[in-house]
Tab-separated table of C-alpha atoms in Angstrom:
chain	number	residue	atom	x	y	z
A	357	UNK	CA	93.459	379.220	139.037
A	358	UNK	CA	97.003	378.319	139.124
A	359	UNK	CA	98.286	375.861	136.422
A	360	UNK	CA	99.431	372.410	138.119
A	361	UNK	CA	102.245	370.081	136.689
A	362	UNK	CA	101.932	366.363	136.038
A	363	UNK	CA	104.089	365.848	139.313
A	364	UNK	CA	101.416	367.808	141.282
A	365	UNK	CA	98.804	365.453	140.057
A	366	UNK	CA	100.877	362.516	141.007
A	367	UNK	CA	101.664	363.721	144.410
A	368	UNK	CA	98.001	364.553	144.896
A	369	UNK	CA	97.365	360.962	143.672
A	370	UNK	CA	99.432	359.418	146.598
A	371	UNK	CA	97.864	361.816	148.926
A	372	UNK	CA	94.421	360.465	148.058
A	373	UNK	CA	95.679	357.033	147.967
A	374	UNK	CA	97.089	357.165	151.337
A	375	UNK	CA	93.816	358.641	152.803
A	376	UNK	CA	91.065	357.043	150.989
A	377	UNK	CA	92.726	353.573	149.193
A	378	UNK	CA	92.555	352.659	145.769
A	379	UNK	CA	88.601	352.795	145.440
A	380	UNK	CA	88.991	356.532	146.633
A	381	UNK	CA	91.603	357.422	143.926
A	382	UNK	CA	89.304	359.393	141.639
A	383	UNK	CA	90.126	362.246	139.292
A	384	UNK	CA	87.338	364.176	141.165
A	385	UNK	CA	89.182	363.365	144.756
A	386	UNK	CA	92.534	364.573	143.329
A	387	UNK	CA	90.973	367.551	141.510
A	388	UNK	CA	89.450	368.636	144.872
A	389	UNK	CA	92.887	368.068	146.556
A	390	UNK	CA	94.480	370.464	144.107
A	391	UNK	CA	91.744	372.937	143.869
A	392	UNK	CA	91.308	372.318	140.296
A	393	UNK	CA	88.656	371.280	137.883
A	394	UNK	CA	88.977	367.593	136.710
A	395	UNK	CA	89.311	369.030	133.123
A	396	UNK	CA	92.913	369.806	133.775
A	397	UNK	CA	93.730	366.162	134.502
A	398	UNK	CA	93.606	365.326	130.676
A	399	UNK	CA	96.127	367.922	129.889
A	400	UNK	CA	98.736	365.642	131.607
A	401	UNK	CA	96.996	362.198	131.302
A	402	UNK	CA	94.840	360.199	128.709
A	403	UNK	CA	92.701	358.311	131.102
A	404	UNK	CA	92.672	357.119	134.688
A	405	UNK	CA	94.580	353.915	133.304
A	406	UNK	CA	97.422	355.960	132.122
A	407	UNK	CA	97.525	358.097	135.516
A	408	UNK	CA	97.399	354.642	137.517
A	409	UNK	CA	100.647	353.394	135.552
A	410	UNK	CA	102.549	356.912	136.088
A	411	UNK	CA	101.630	357.035	139.559
A	412	UNK	CA	102.860	353.758	140.342
A	413	UNK	CA	106.208	354.454	138.486
A	414	UNK	CA	106.408	357.829	140.432
A	415	UNK	CA	105.877	356.060	143.668
A	416	UNK	CA	108.583	353.256	142.847
A	417	UNK	CA	110.953	356.033	141.617
A	418	UNK	CA	111.233	357.394	144.984
A	419	UNK	CA	112.849	354.542	146.098
A	420	UNK	CA	114.707	353.316	143.005
A	421	UNK	CA	116.248	356.642	142.079
A	422	UNK	CA	118.406	356.348	145.296
A	423	UNK	CA	120.217	353.217	143.813
A	424	UNK	CA	124.238	353.347	143.905
A	425	UNK	CA	124.202	356.210	146.560
A	426	UNK	CA	125.353	354.047	149.585
A	427	UNK	CA	127.765	355.939	151.894
A	428	UNK	CA	131.283	354.465	151.939
A	429	UNK	CA	132.115	353.351	155.602
A	430	UNK	CA	129.875	350.692	157.356
A	431	UNK	CA	128.945	353.236	160.071
A	432	UNK	CA	127.905	355.766	157.608
A	433	UNK	CA	125.625	353.076	156.003
A	434	UNK	CA	124.204	352.128	159.421
A	435	UNK	CA	123.505	355.652	159.878
A	436	UNK	CA	121.880	356.048	156.821
A	437	UNK	CA	119.680	353.032	157.659
A	438	UNK	CA	118.816	354.851	160.823
A	439	UNK	CA	117.454	357.665	158.629
A	440	UNK	CA	115.576	355.667	156.684
A	441	UNK	CA	114.028	353.663	159.495
A	442	UNK	CA	113.121	357.053	161.205
A	443	UNK	CA	111.420	358.248	157.872
A	444	UNK	CA	109.660	354.896	157.159
A	445	UNK	CA	106.529	356.175	158.993
A	446	UNK	CA	106.479	359.651	157.795
A	447	UNK	CA	103.722	361.103	155.362
A	448	UNK	CA	105.710	360.281	152.317
A	449	UNK	CA	105.105	356.597	153.151
A	450	UNK	CA	101.250	356.841	153.772
A	451	UNK	CA	100.480	355.365	150.388
A	452	UNK	CA	102.440	352.175	151.043
A	453	UNK	CA	99.489	350.076	152.558
A	454	UNK	CA	97.352	351.135	149.898
A	455	UNK	CA	100.000	350.313	147.081
A	456	UNK	CA	100.842	347.166	148.606
A	457	UNK	CA	96.737	345.900	148.642
A	458	UNK	CA	96.986	347.125	145.242
A	459	UNK	CA	99.589	344.917	144.419
A	460	UNK	CA	97.642	342.081	145.799
A	461	UNK	CA	94.801	342.625	143.146
A	462	UNK	CA	96.607	344.042	140.015
A	463	UNK	CA	99.752	342.691	137.983
A	464	UNK	CA	100.724	346.035	137.261
A	465	UNK	CA	101.065	347.326	140.884
A	466	UNK	CA	102.518	344.069	142.003
A	467	UNK	CA	105.366	344.410	139.532
A	468	UNK	CA	106.221	347.967	141.036
A	469	UNK	CA	105.969	346.765	144.570
A	470	UNK	CA	108.189	343.785	143.850
A	471	UNK	CA	110.843	345.997	142.189
A	472	UNK	CA	110.771	348.228	145.299
A	473	UNK	CA	110.791	345.462	147.496
A	474	UNK	CA	113.969	343.873	145.808
A	475	UNK	CA	115.740	347.279	145.955
A	476	UNK	CA	114.782	347.873	149.696
A	477	UNK	CA	116.003	344.119	150.822
A	478	UNK	CA	119.292	344.316	148.611
A	479	UNK	CA	119.921	347.821	150.035
A	480	UNK	CA	119.529	346.670	153.855
A	481	UNK	CA	121.329	343.524	153.040
A	482	UNK	CA	124.253	345.659	151.385
A	483	UNK	CA	124.505	347.744	154.574
A	484	UNK	CA	124.636	344.572	156.983
A	485	UNK	CA	126.983	342.708	154.885
A	486	UNK	CA	129.351	345.596	155.464
A	487	UNK	CA	128.883	345.481	159.035
A	488	UNK	CA	129.158	341.659	159.883
A	489	UNK	CA	131.474	339.237	158.360
A	490	UNK	CA	128.960	336.381	158.151
A	491	UNK	CA	126.751	336.774	155.153
A	492	UNK	CA	124.216	334.460	156.248
A	493	UNK	CA	123.894	336.580	159.545
A	494	UNK	CA	123.495	339.734	157.419
A	495	UNK	CA	121.025	338.243	155.334
A	496	UNK	CA	118.970	337.207	158.536
A	497	UNK	CA	119.327	340.672	159.915
A	498	UNK	CA	118.207	342.112	156.674
A	499	UNK	CA	115.281	339.774	156.384
A	500	UNK	CA	114.202	340.382	160.138
A	501	UNK	CA	114.363	344.171	159.685
A	502	UNK	CA	112.627	344.087	156.236
A	503	UNK	CA	109.567	341.942	157.244
A	504	UNK	CA	109.250	343.769	160.639
A	505	UNK	CA	108.878	347.110	159.052
A	506	UNK	CA	106.486	346.027	156.226
A	507	UNK	CA	104.507	343.917	158.665
A	508	UNK	CA	104.227	346.866	161.245
A	509	UNK	CA	103.116	349.122	158.369
A	510	UNK	CA	100.424	346.776	157.670
A	511	UNK	CA	99.433	345.259	160.917
A	512	UNK	CA	95.991	346.345	162.235
A	513	UNK	CA	95.948	348.022	164.627
A	514	UNK	CA	99.117	349.591	163.369
A	515	UNK	CA	102.110	349.340	165.575
A	516	UNK	CA	103.233	352.865	166.573
A	517	UNK	CA	106.224	354.080	164.905
A	518	UNK	CA	107.989	354.692	168.220
A	519	UNK	CA	107.612	351.125	169.150
A	520	UNK	CA	109.233	349.763	165.676
A	521	UNK	CA	112.079	352.183	166.225
A	522	UNK	CA	112.603	350.455	169.679
A	523	UNK	CA	112.423	347.255	167.936
A	524	UNK	CA	115.089	348.407	165.335
A	525	UNK	CA	117.242	349.501	168.096
A	526	UNK	CA	116.967	346.223	169.995
A	527	UNK	CA	117.846	344.257	166.890
A	528	UNK	CA	121.092	346.641	166.461
A	529	UNK	CA	121.573	345.997	170.183
A	530	UNK	CA	121.494	342.111	169.984
A	531	UNK	CA	123.539	341.928	166.815
A	532	UNK	CA	125.989	344.356	168.383
A	533	UNK	CA	125.791	346.896	165.502
A	534	UNK	CA	126.635	350.484	166.340
A	535	UNK	CA	125.470	351.966	169.529
A	536	UNK	CA	122.094	350.931	171.098
């Protein structure tokens, strides 16, 4: 049996959370995902509460660790946003809905979600502020994009990613931001 790292457990936790939600986030489920016994869990974590805290920090750090890395030119920033939007519905974001629901039920989770959302909103605002001269317009565009993206992730039934990307392109067209 191959030894797994703390990061392996955290990645497995995000996978389980994305598939089964918070109620399915158990040591047994993660051990099964990793092909390990649950005893190895305790080599890395004191208990499930310790794991949950570290899992939330790991999830948030995926976003927060990119701070300060905006490209120089406005067009490069818009290209970065294009890439972010294309990846917004990739497997790495599958736990997003479960973590947001968790944030509505738990102050620890809420704190991490709020940190990530503040970062995301500022990032999108910074991109649009470099593309338009009116700061209020930049804030409006970034708020529309943020609420559209988060709303589409949590809507039931889910809005297909292709549709969300088409809406994003329409926002860019309406506000004359780059090519349609």
